[in-house]
């Protein structure tokens, strides 16, 4: 028998934690067998292992080779989590030109938003249990009271009269029971027939099992709903057979079935199939699980933060979650754990058995080419029915795209998107339309109106004074003559393959685009964030419009994720191209065609801050002249602050 | 006796193959295997357990690198600015990334673990860049990048 040493690839390998090749870390050395039969056994085993390693090593050399490209002068660039999350390889790409970048407090403190909801400090994630009650909009949220990264999660709480001016309240729920000792996680509110509120939420138990718990206001006469009581019989739901103990979270708002029971759905997965479980209840304390699922889609992974609600086919108001009928479609939405993307699909709900089918299975929930609320940074979103103004309102968690070191240094992480109304697009019937709530207009201060023709290859500075807090509404028209020439000209190639992500960003010029605004720009445009339309000519000479945000040049900093975001946007005959942009320091929200396509981005300029922040209009098209008609408002801050302690 | 040998071989093979199967799906099979085999928990761990072992390796490496950084202040005082950045970055790995990842994986919300692990690699790279080509930490940086990359691949299997 050959010496076992020669067949021990493990111990002969350099321990990666040791800098010296000759070092052998003791724990990598297998203990030498002392008995003959054990020696024989391990010898055979090692032959088997060695063979396995030889066979598998070939498969991994290609990846090892790719990794050797890293160099000391490489520029750190995150593989954007949502774009490249499936390749498993975090690559460095280098140009060595960027200087390493230390954030200073001046730059970091500028990043805080003026009119988006965020706590005074530390980490926030999912919106929880939004509702309107006794004159107040309530917002709860996943919060870490101890750090600027996820962990130690509790329910934060805030109230507002108008969804814009928020007042911080004390924490609503903390992990003080065995059934939520490891986390008071996401949940939703339901209004019962008598107007009282029940809250269902996920708890991570002392044994790390995900369970659903019931809570309700301790004092329903308190409009601030300060205190919450947890049901003594919690948990009300535990993972059912066949479902993983850690794959069972985020219960929805309940809806009434025709038989008078309440019904909820909870996302999960079975292997790689994303699913949504269905439970019926009369009292929110005991439940019957359906044998069938609300829906499932293979290869989409875990469904988090499932949302399920009706939308009117004909009216522009929102609908209570229990509404059903021929005039209504139902939306199934899920947050895809794999890709950090929120997807939705429109379909038909069958109340008799609690199932739902999509109108278009090829863009089913979670399919990568399917519909998203937002084509940028936007996750764990949740809607609620605002019975006050008969709207369905959407909240979305907007995380950071910077490094955790920066978050720790600045002391906070994450904001919420501006709440949006959600309705079915009655003109296309195939997508939802979202729009910032009307109340945001109360922040508008002075405005300037512009109307100008912008020739190909032009950049125009737009003087609006301070440019970090803006509301821009714009309309664009491509010059008709140019359009006709381009459409008629065979030499202008059909751009079948364009997508915002592959289009190379805003500096790649096409016949009919890109054109739009550069926000958060400095005077020399060394840092800027273009939000733009890119119109392509299809093979059949039909125009196809894309709406994009390019953050690749948004900052000189090298520890920030800087993707190009965006998507196709439907533009109907006779419609002008319209966009709205909300700029609020480190967040930019773009809405095209009245909210058919929305893009939220996080932006961290190092130079385009404070007085140096500018706004530009640009037209990078090669052939087309564009007429832009737009209004730019300065936006006031919302001055979000604690509810006066004396009044609590 | 042959039966004992066969059974033991089969037992040990099936223990080894969880690490093998997992590591095959990472960008650096050899690194992955050696890291996991170097921990006594490796042979009986599930994928979550393997991820936690790797996160522990990140923690050990970050601690080691931080010590190295502290030592460099005296030896290479001209590098103070870069060392300050690096100190901040590696403290983030230890105080933010690692605890976040451990909590997330233990509690079954691996996406936050992925974020922490990715960030460990980013912080190492940013620190490295601060020396503008003349880094005394390059080998440690590469180790962190590689371990981060392998760990991320394992964490993604939990999603």
PDB file of C-alpha atoms in Angstrom, chain A residues 424-631:
ATOM      1  CA  UNK A 424     -54.894  48.391 -13.759  1.00  0.00           C
ATOM      2  CA  UNK A 425     -53.889  50.142 -16.970  1.00  0.00           C
ATOM      3  CA  UNK A 426     -57.305  50.267 -18.575  1.00  0.00           C
ATOM      4  CA  UNK A 427     -55.790  51.253 -21.912  1.00  0.00           C
ATOM      5  CA  UNK A 428     -53.532  48.240 -22.314  1.00  0.00           C
ATOM      6  CA  UNK A 429     -55.258  45.886 -19.877  1.00  0.00           C
ATOM      7  CA  UNK A 430     -51.963  44.086 -19.556  1.00  0.00           C
ATOM      8  CA  UNK A 431     -50.075  45.901 -16.839  1.00  0.00           C
ATOM      9  CA  UNK A 432     -50.513  47.961 -13.713  1.00  0.00           C
ATOM     10  CA  UNK A 433     -49.940  51.677 -13.531  1.00  0.00           C
ATOM     11  CA  UNK A 434     -48.343  53.288 -10.488  1.00  0.00           C
ATOM     12  CA  UNK A 435     -48.094  56.928  -9.536  1.00  0.00           C
ATOM     13  CA  UNK A 436     -46.749  58.796  -6.512  1.00  0.00           C
ATOM     14  CA  UNK A 437     -49.622  59.672  -4.159  1.00  0.00           C
ATOM     15  CA  UNK A 438     -51.191  63.057  -4.840  1.00  0.00           C
ATOM     16  CA  UNK A 439     -50.238  64.284  -1.393  1.00  0.00           C
ATOM     17  CA  UNK A 440     -46.631  64.604  -2.462  1.00  0.00           C
ATOM     18  CA  UNK A 441     -47.606  67.691  -4.388  1.00  0.00           C
ATOM     19  CA  UNK A 442     -47.898  69.473  -1.054  1.00  0.00           C
ATOM     20  CA  UNK A 443     -44.112  69.498  -0.993  1.00  0.00           C
ATOM     21  CA  UNK A 444     -43.861  71.415  -4.239  1.00  0.00           C
ATOM     22  CA  UNK A 445     -42.413  74.860  -3.792  1.00  0.00           C
ATOM     23  CA  UNK A 446     -41.440  77.145  -6.655  1.00  0.00           C
ATOM     24  CA  UNK A 447     -41.404  75.873 -10.197  1.00  0.00           C
ATOM     25  CA  UNK A 448     -39.956  76.762 -13.543  1.00  0.00           C
ATOM     26  CA  UNK A 449     -41.468  75.932 -16.866  1.00  0.00           C
ATOM     27  CA  UNK A 450     -39.446  75.118 -19.975  1.00  0.00           C
ATOM     28  CA  UNK A 451     -40.121  74.444 -23.591  1.00  0.00           C
ATOM     29  CA  UNK A 452     -37.255  73.785 -25.958  1.00  0.00           C
ATOM     30  CA  UNK A 453     -36.079  72.008 -29.032  1.00  0.00           C
ATOM     31  CA  UNK A 454     -33.015  69.898 -28.468  1.00  0.00           C
ATOM     32  CA  UNK A 455     -30.979  68.885 -31.490  1.00  0.00           C
ATOM     33  CA  UNK A 456     -29.061  65.645 -31.780  1.00  0.00           C
ATOM     34  CA  UNK A 457     -26.013  65.448 -29.567  1.00  0.00           C
ATOM     35  CA  UNK A 458     -26.931  68.313 -27.260  1.00  0.00           C
ATOM     36  CA  UNK A 459     -26.686  68.793 -23.527  1.00  0.00           C
ATOM     37  CA  UNK A 460     -28.517  71.719 -21.965  1.00  0.00           C
ATOM     38  CA  UNK A 461     -27.965  72.907 -18.399  1.00  0.00           C
ATOM     39  CA  UNK A 462     -31.313  73.552 -16.720  1.00  0.00           C
ATOM     40  CA  UNK A 463     -31.053  76.277 -14.157  1.00  0.00           C
ATOM     41  CA  UNK A 464     -33.374  75.514 -11.276  1.00  0.00           C
ATOM     42  CA  UNK A 465     -31.124  76.483  -8.419  1.00  0.00           C
ATOM     43  CA  UNK A 466     -30.684  73.683  -5.957  1.00  0.00           C
ATOM     44  CA  UNK A 467     -31.135  70.347  -7.707  1.00  0.00           C
ATOM     45  CA  UNK A 468     -31.146  67.640  -5.014  1.00  0.00           C
ATOM     46  CA  UNK A 469     -34.871  67.787  -4.206  1.00  0.00           C
ATOM     47  CA  UNK A 470     -36.894  67.995  -7.398  1.00  0.00           C
ATOM     48  CA  UNK A 471     -40.146  66.931  -8.989  1.00  0.00           C
ATOM     49  CA  UNK A 472     -39.901  66.967 -12.782  1.00  0.00           C
ATOM     50  CA  UNK A 473     -42.794  66.382 -15.187  1.00  0.00           C
ATOM     51  CA  UNK A 474     -41.826  66.267 -18.827  1.00  0.00           C
ATOM     52  CA  UNK A 475     -43.238  65.580 -22.222  1.00  0.00           C
ATOM     53  CA  UNK A 476     -41.133  64.752 -25.256  1.00  0.00           C
ATOM     54  CA  UNK A 477     -41.930  64.743 -28.912  1.00  0.00           C
ATOM     55  CA  UNK A 478     -39.637  63.464 -31.589  1.00  0.00           C
ATOM     56  CA  UNK A 479     -39.710  65.755 -34.589  1.00  0.00           C
ATOM     57  CA  UNK A 480     -42.141  64.251 -37.041  1.00  0.00           C
ATOM     58  CA  UNK A 481     -39.957  64.786 -40.082  1.00  0.00           C
ATOM     59  CA  UNK A 482     -37.064  63.049 -38.395  1.00  0.00           C
ATOM     60  CA  UNK A 483     -39.277  60.155 -37.441  1.00  0.00           C
ATOM     61  CA  UNK A 484     -40.505  59.723 -40.985  1.00  0.00           C
ATOM     62  CA  UNK A 485     -36.997  59.815 -42.408  1.00  0.00           C
ATOM     63  CA  UNK A 486     -35.743  57.312 -39.881  1.00  0.00           C
ATOM     64  CA  UNK A 487     -38.662  54.982 -40.288  1.00  0.00           C
ATOM     65  CA  UNK A 488     -38.412  55.143 -44.040  1.00  0.00           C
ATOM     66  CA  UNK A 489     -34.679  54.737 -44.242  1.00  0.00           C
ATOM     67  CA  UNK A 490     -33.540  51.195 -44.744  1.00  0.00           C
ATOM     68  CA  UNK A 491     -29.997  51.935 -43.707  1.00  0.00           C
ATOM     69  CA  UNK A 492     -31.070  52.734 -40.193  1.00  0.00           C
ATOM     70  CA  UNK A 493     -30.851  49.285 -38.743  1.00  0.00           C
ATOM     71  CA  UNK A 494     -33.630  47.688 -36.810  1.00  0.00           C
ATOM     72  CA  UNK A 495     -32.527  47.556 -33.215  1.00  0.00           C
ATOM     73  CA  UNK A 496     -34.048  44.249 -32.230  1.00  0.00           C
ATOM     74  CA  UNK A 497     -31.678  43.451 -29.440  1.00  0.00           C
ATOM     75  CA  UNK A 498     -31.828  46.623 -27.404  1.00  0.00           C
ATOM     76  CA  UNK A 499     -32.409  46.512 -23.700  1.00  0.00           C
ATOM     77  CA  UNK A 500     -31.491  49.146 -21.160  1.00  0.00           C
ATOM     78  CA  UNK A 501     -29.082  46.754 -19.490  1.00  0.00           C
ATOM     79  CA  UNK A 502     -27.274  45.720 -22.686  1.00  0.00           C
ATOM     80  CA  UNK A 503     -27.646  49.018 -24.465  1.00  0.00           C
ATOM     81  CA  UNK A 504     -24.397  50.330 -23.058  1.00  0.00           C
ATOM     82  CA  UNK A 505     -25.963  53.142 -21.093  1.00  0.00           C
ATOM     83  CA  UNK A 506     -26.776  56.669 -22.008  1.00  0.00           C
ATOM     84  CA  UNK A 507     -23.666  57.415 -24.010  1.00  0.00           C
ATOM     85  CA  UNK A 508     -24.454  54.884 -26.697  1.00  0.00           C
ATOM     86  CA  UNK A 509     -26.214  56.826 -29.392  1.00  0.00           C
ATOM     87  CA  UNK A 510     -29.009  55.551 -31.552  1.00  0.00           C
ATOM     88  CA  UNK A 511     -31.058  57.175 -34.235  1.00  0.00           C
ATOM     89  CA  UNK A 512     -33.872  58.018 -31.877  1.00  0.00           C
ATOM     90  CA  UNK A 513     -32.299  58.201 -28.493  1.00  0.00           C
ATOM     91  CA  UNK A 514     -31.280  58.320 -25.745  1.00  0.00           C
ATOM     92  CA  UNK A 515     -32.824  61.560 -24.583  1.00  0.00           C
ATOM     93  CA  UNK A 516     -33.961  62.723 -21.184  1.00  0.00           C
ATOM     94  CA  UNK A 517     -32.555  64.310 -18.060  1.00  0.00           C
ATOM     95  CA  UNK A 518     -29.268  63.962 -16.248  1.00  0.00           C
ATOM     96  CA  UNK A 519     -30.020  64.369 -12.569  1.00  0.00           C
ATOM     97  CA  UNK A 520     -27.610  64.634  -9.650  1.00  0.00           C
ATOM     98  CA  UNK A 521     -25.018  65.915 -12.075  1.00  0.00           C
ATOM     99  CA  UNK A 522     -22.056  68.108 -11.412  1.00  0.00           C
ATOM    100  CA  UNK A 523     -21.203  71.004 -13.678  1.00  0.00           C
ATOM    101  CA  UNK A 524     -18.747  69.027 -15.753  1.00  0.00           C
ATOM    102  CA  UNK A 525     -20.940  65.919 -15.852  1.00  0.00           C
ATOM    103  CA  UNK A 526     -18.138  63.894 -14.321  1.00  0.00           C
ATOM    104  CA  UNK A 527     -20.904  62.487 -12.186  1.00  0.00           C
ATOM    105  CA  UNK A 528     -24.439  62.269 -13.469  1.00  0.00           C
ATOM    106  CA  UNK A 529     -27.467  60.001 -13.569  1.00  0.00           C
ATOM    107  CA  UNK A 530     -29.346  60.028 -16.873  1.00  0.00           C
ATOM    108  CA  UNK A 531     -33.016  59.092 -16.836  1.00  0.00           C
ATOM    109  CA  UNK A 532     -34.083  58.671 -20.435  1.00  0.00           C
ATOM    110  CA  UNK A 533     -36.103  57.294 -23.257  1.00  0.00           C
ATOM    111  CA  UNK A 534     -34.512  55.220 -25.960  1.00  0.00           C
ATOM    112  CA  UNK A 535     -36.690  54.704 -28.975  1.00  0.00           C
ATOM    113  CA  UNK A 536     -35.821  51.921 -31.360  1.00  0.00           C
ATOM    114  CA  UNK A 537     -37.021  51.069 -34.783  1.00  0.00           C
ATOM    115  CA  UNK A 538     -38.290  47.520 -34.997  1.00  0.00           C
ATOM    116  CA  UNK A 539     -38.088  45.231 -37.995  1.00  0.00           C
ATOM    117  CA  UNK A 540     -41.657  45.980 -38.947  1.00  0.00           C
ATOM    118  CA  UNK A 541     -40.842  49.674 -38.745  1.00  0.00           C
ATOM    119  CA  UNK A 542     -42.832  49.999 -35.583  1.00  0.00           C
ATOM    120  CA  UNK A 543     -41.288  52.076 -32.870  1.00  0.00           C
ATOM    121  CA  UNK A 544     -40.457  50.505 -29.553  1.00  0.00           C
ATOM    122  CA  UNK A 545     -39.722  52.678 -26.565  1.00  0.00           C
ATOM    123  CA  UNK A 546     -37.528  51.930 -23.597  1.00  0.00           C
ATOM    124  CA  UNK A 547     -37.235  53.842 -20.348  1.00  0.00           C
ATOM    125  CA  UNK A 548     -33.884  53.593 -18.566  1.00  0.00           C
ATOM    126  CA  UNK A 549     -31.819  54.959 -15.728  1.00  0.00           C
ATOM    127  CA  UNK A 550     -28.053  54.759 -16.092  1.00  0.00           C
ATOM    128  CA  UNK A 551     -26.196  54.899 -12.798  1.00  0.00           C
ATOM    129  CA  UNK A 552     -22.865  53.778 -14.239  1.00  0.00           C
ATOM    130  CA  UNK A 553     -21.467  57.289 -14.116  1.00  0.00           C
ATOM    131  CA  UNK A 554     -23.429  58.460 -11.123  1.00  0.00           C
ATOM    132  CA  UNK A 555     -20.412  58.584  -8.845  1.00  0.00           C
ATOM    133  CA  UNK A 556     -16.634  58.431  -8.818  1.00  0.00           C
ATOM    134  CA  UNK A 557     -16.837  56.078  -5.867  1.00  0.00           C
ATOM    135  CA  UNK A 558     -15.765  52.528  -6.577  1.00  0.00           C
ATOM    136  CA  UNK A 559     -17.553  50.685  -3.786  1.00  0.00           C
ATOM    137  CA  UNK A 560     -21.044  51.293  -5.080  1.00  0.00           C
ATOM    138  CA  UNK A 561     -23.248  49.171  -7.358  1.00  0.00           C
ATOM    139  CA  UNK A 562     -23.921  51.126 -10.552  1.00  0.00           C
ATOM    140  CA  UNK A 563     -26.253  49.285 -12.912  1.00  0.00           C
ATOM    141  CA  UNK A 564     -28.216  50.481 -15.872  1.00  0.00           C
ATOM    142  CA  UNK A 565     -31.865  49.807 -15.086  1.00  0.00           C
ATOM    143  CA  UNK A 566     -34.980  49.901 -17.189  1.00  0.00           C
ATOM    144  CA  UNK A 567     -37.463  48.277 -19.472  1.00  0.00           C
ATOM    145  CA  UNK A 568     -39.694  48.523 -22.467  1.00  0.00           C
ATOM    146  CA  UNK A 569     -42.603  50.917 -21.923  1.00  0.00           C
ATOM    147  CA  UNK A 570     -45.835  50.679 -23.908  1.00  0.00           C
ATOM    148  CA  UNK A 571     -46.557  53.881 -25.827  1.00  0.00           C
ATOM    149  CA  UNK A 572     -49.950  53.949 -27.464  1.00  0.00           C
ATOM    150  CA  UNK A 573     -50.867  55.671 -30.685  1.00  0.00           C
ATOM    151  CA  UNK A 574     -51.116  59.430 -30.388  1.00  0.00           C
ATOM    152  CA  UNK A 575     -49.487  59.388 -26.953  1.00  0.00           C
ATOM    153  CA  UNK A 576     -46.601  61.721 -26.310  1.00  0.00           C
ATOM    154  CA  UNK A 577     -43.625  60.430 -24.392  1.00  0.00           C
ATOM    155  CA  UNK A 578     -43.985  61.507 -20.771  1.00  0.00           C
ATOM    156  CA  UNK A 579     -41.792  61.037 -17.771  1.00  0.00           C
ATOM    157  CA  UNK A 580     -41.853  62.119 -14.163  1.00  0.00           C
ATOM    158  CA  UNK A 581     -38.769  62.121 -11.975  1.00  0.00           C
ATOM    159  CA  UNK A 582     -38.552  62.548  -8.217  1.00  0.00           C
ATOM    160  CA  UNK A 583     -35.051  63.424  -7.057  1.00  0.00           C
ATOM    161  CA  UNK A 584     -34.335  63.300  -3.347  1.00  0.00           C
ATOM    162  CA  UNK A 585     -30.614  63.170  -2.618  1.00  0.00           C
ATOM    163  CA  UNK A 586     -29.526  59.550  -2.852  1.00  0.00           C
ATOM    164  CA  UNK A 587     -32.770  58.286  -4.402  1.00  0.00           C
ATOM    165  CA  UNK A 588     -34.173  58.861  -7.888  1.00  0.00           C
ATOM    166  CA  UNK A 589     -37.612  57.576  -8.906  1.00  0.00           C
ATOM    167  CA  UNK A 590     -38.585  57.681 -12.569  1.00  0.00           C
ATOM    168  CA  UNK A 591     -42.058  57.075 -13.993  1.00  0.00           C
ATOM    169  CA  UNK A 592     -42.698  56.717 -17.729  1.00  0.00           C
ATOM    170  CA  UNK A 593     -46.038  56.993 -19.532  1.00  0.00           C
ATOM    171  CA  UNK A 594     -47.934  57.848 -16.387  1.00  0.00           C
ATOM    172  CA  UNK A 595     -46.363  55.028 -14.411  1.00  0.00           C
ATOM    173  CA  UNK A 596     -46.434  52.142 -16.865  1.00  0.00           C
ATOM    174  CA  UNK A 597     -42.737  51.612 -16.267  1.00  0.00           C
ATOM    175  CA  UNK A 598     -41.092  52.755 -13.045  1.00  0.00           C
ATOM    176  CA  UNK A 599     -37.434  52.782 -12.042  1.00  0.00           C
ATOM    177  CA  UNK A 600     -36.038  53.484  -8.588  1.00  0.00           C
ATOM    178  CA  UNK A 601     -32.293  54.003  -8.226  1.00  0.00           C
ATOM    179  CA  UNK A 602     -29.881  54.744  -5.412  1.00  0.00           C
ATOM    180  CA  UNK A 603     -27.203  57.239  -6.278  1.00  0.00           C
ATOM    181  CA  UNK A 604     -24.171  58.316  -4.240  1.00  0.00           C
ATOM    182  CA  UNK A 605     -22.333  61.201  -5.862  1.00  0.00           C
ATOM    183  CA  UNK A 606     -19.123  62.471  -4.330  1.00  0.00           C
ATOM    184  CA  UNK A 607     -19.000  65.765  -6.199  1.00  0.00           C
ATOM    185  CA  UNK A 608     -22.550  66.491  -7.322  1.00  0.00           C
ATOM    186  CA  UNK A 609     -23.659  67.295  -3.805  1.00  0.00           C
ATOM    187  CA  UNK A 610     -24.958  70.336  -1.962  1.00  0.00           C
ATOM    188  CA  UNK A 611     -24.614  73.475  -4.108  1.00  0.00           C
ATOM    189  CA  UNK A 612     -22.817  71.552  -6.820  1.00  0.00           C
ATOM    190  CA  UNK A 613     -25.804  69.421  -7.759  1.00  0.00           C
ATOM    191  CA  UNK A 614     -27.119  70.334 -11.199  1.00  0.00           C
ATOM    192  CA  UNK A 615     -29.749  69.279 -13.685  1.00  0.00           C
ATOM    193  CA  UNK A 616     -29.248  68.801 -17.409  1.00  0.00           C
ATOM    194  CA  UNK A 617     -31.480  67.983 -20.333  1.00  0.00           C
ATOM    195  CA  UNK A 618     -29.855  65.950 -23.081  1.00  0.00           C
ATOM    196  CA  UNK A 619     -30.459  64.448 -26.461  1.00  0.00           C
ATOM    197  CA  UNK A 620     -27.855  61.899 -27.477  1.00  0.00           C
ATOM    198  CA  UNK A 621     -29.707  60.726 -30.519  1.00  0.00           C
ATOM    199  CA  UNK A 622     -27.830  60.756 -33.791  1.00  0.00           C
ATOM    200  CA  UNK A 623     -30.644  61.783 -36.045  1.00  0.00           C
ATOM    201  CA  UNK A 624     -33.652  63.016 -34.182  1.00  0.00           C
ATOM    202  CA  UNK A 625     -34.447  66.435 -32.813  1.00  0.00           C
ATOM    203  CA  UNK A 626     -36.620  66.291 -29.742  1.00  0.00           C
ATOM    204  CA  UNK A 627     -38.963  68.897 -28.311  1.00  0.00           C
ATOM    205  CA  UNK A 628     -39.094  68.882 -24.537  1.00  0.00           C
ATOM    206  CA  UNK A 629     -41.813  70.555 -22.515  1.00  0.00           C
ATOM    207  CA  UNK A 630     -41.303  70.309 -18.802  1.00  0.00           C
ATOM    208  CA  UNK A 631     -41.827  71.745 -15.365  1.00  0.00           C
TER     209      UNK A 631
END
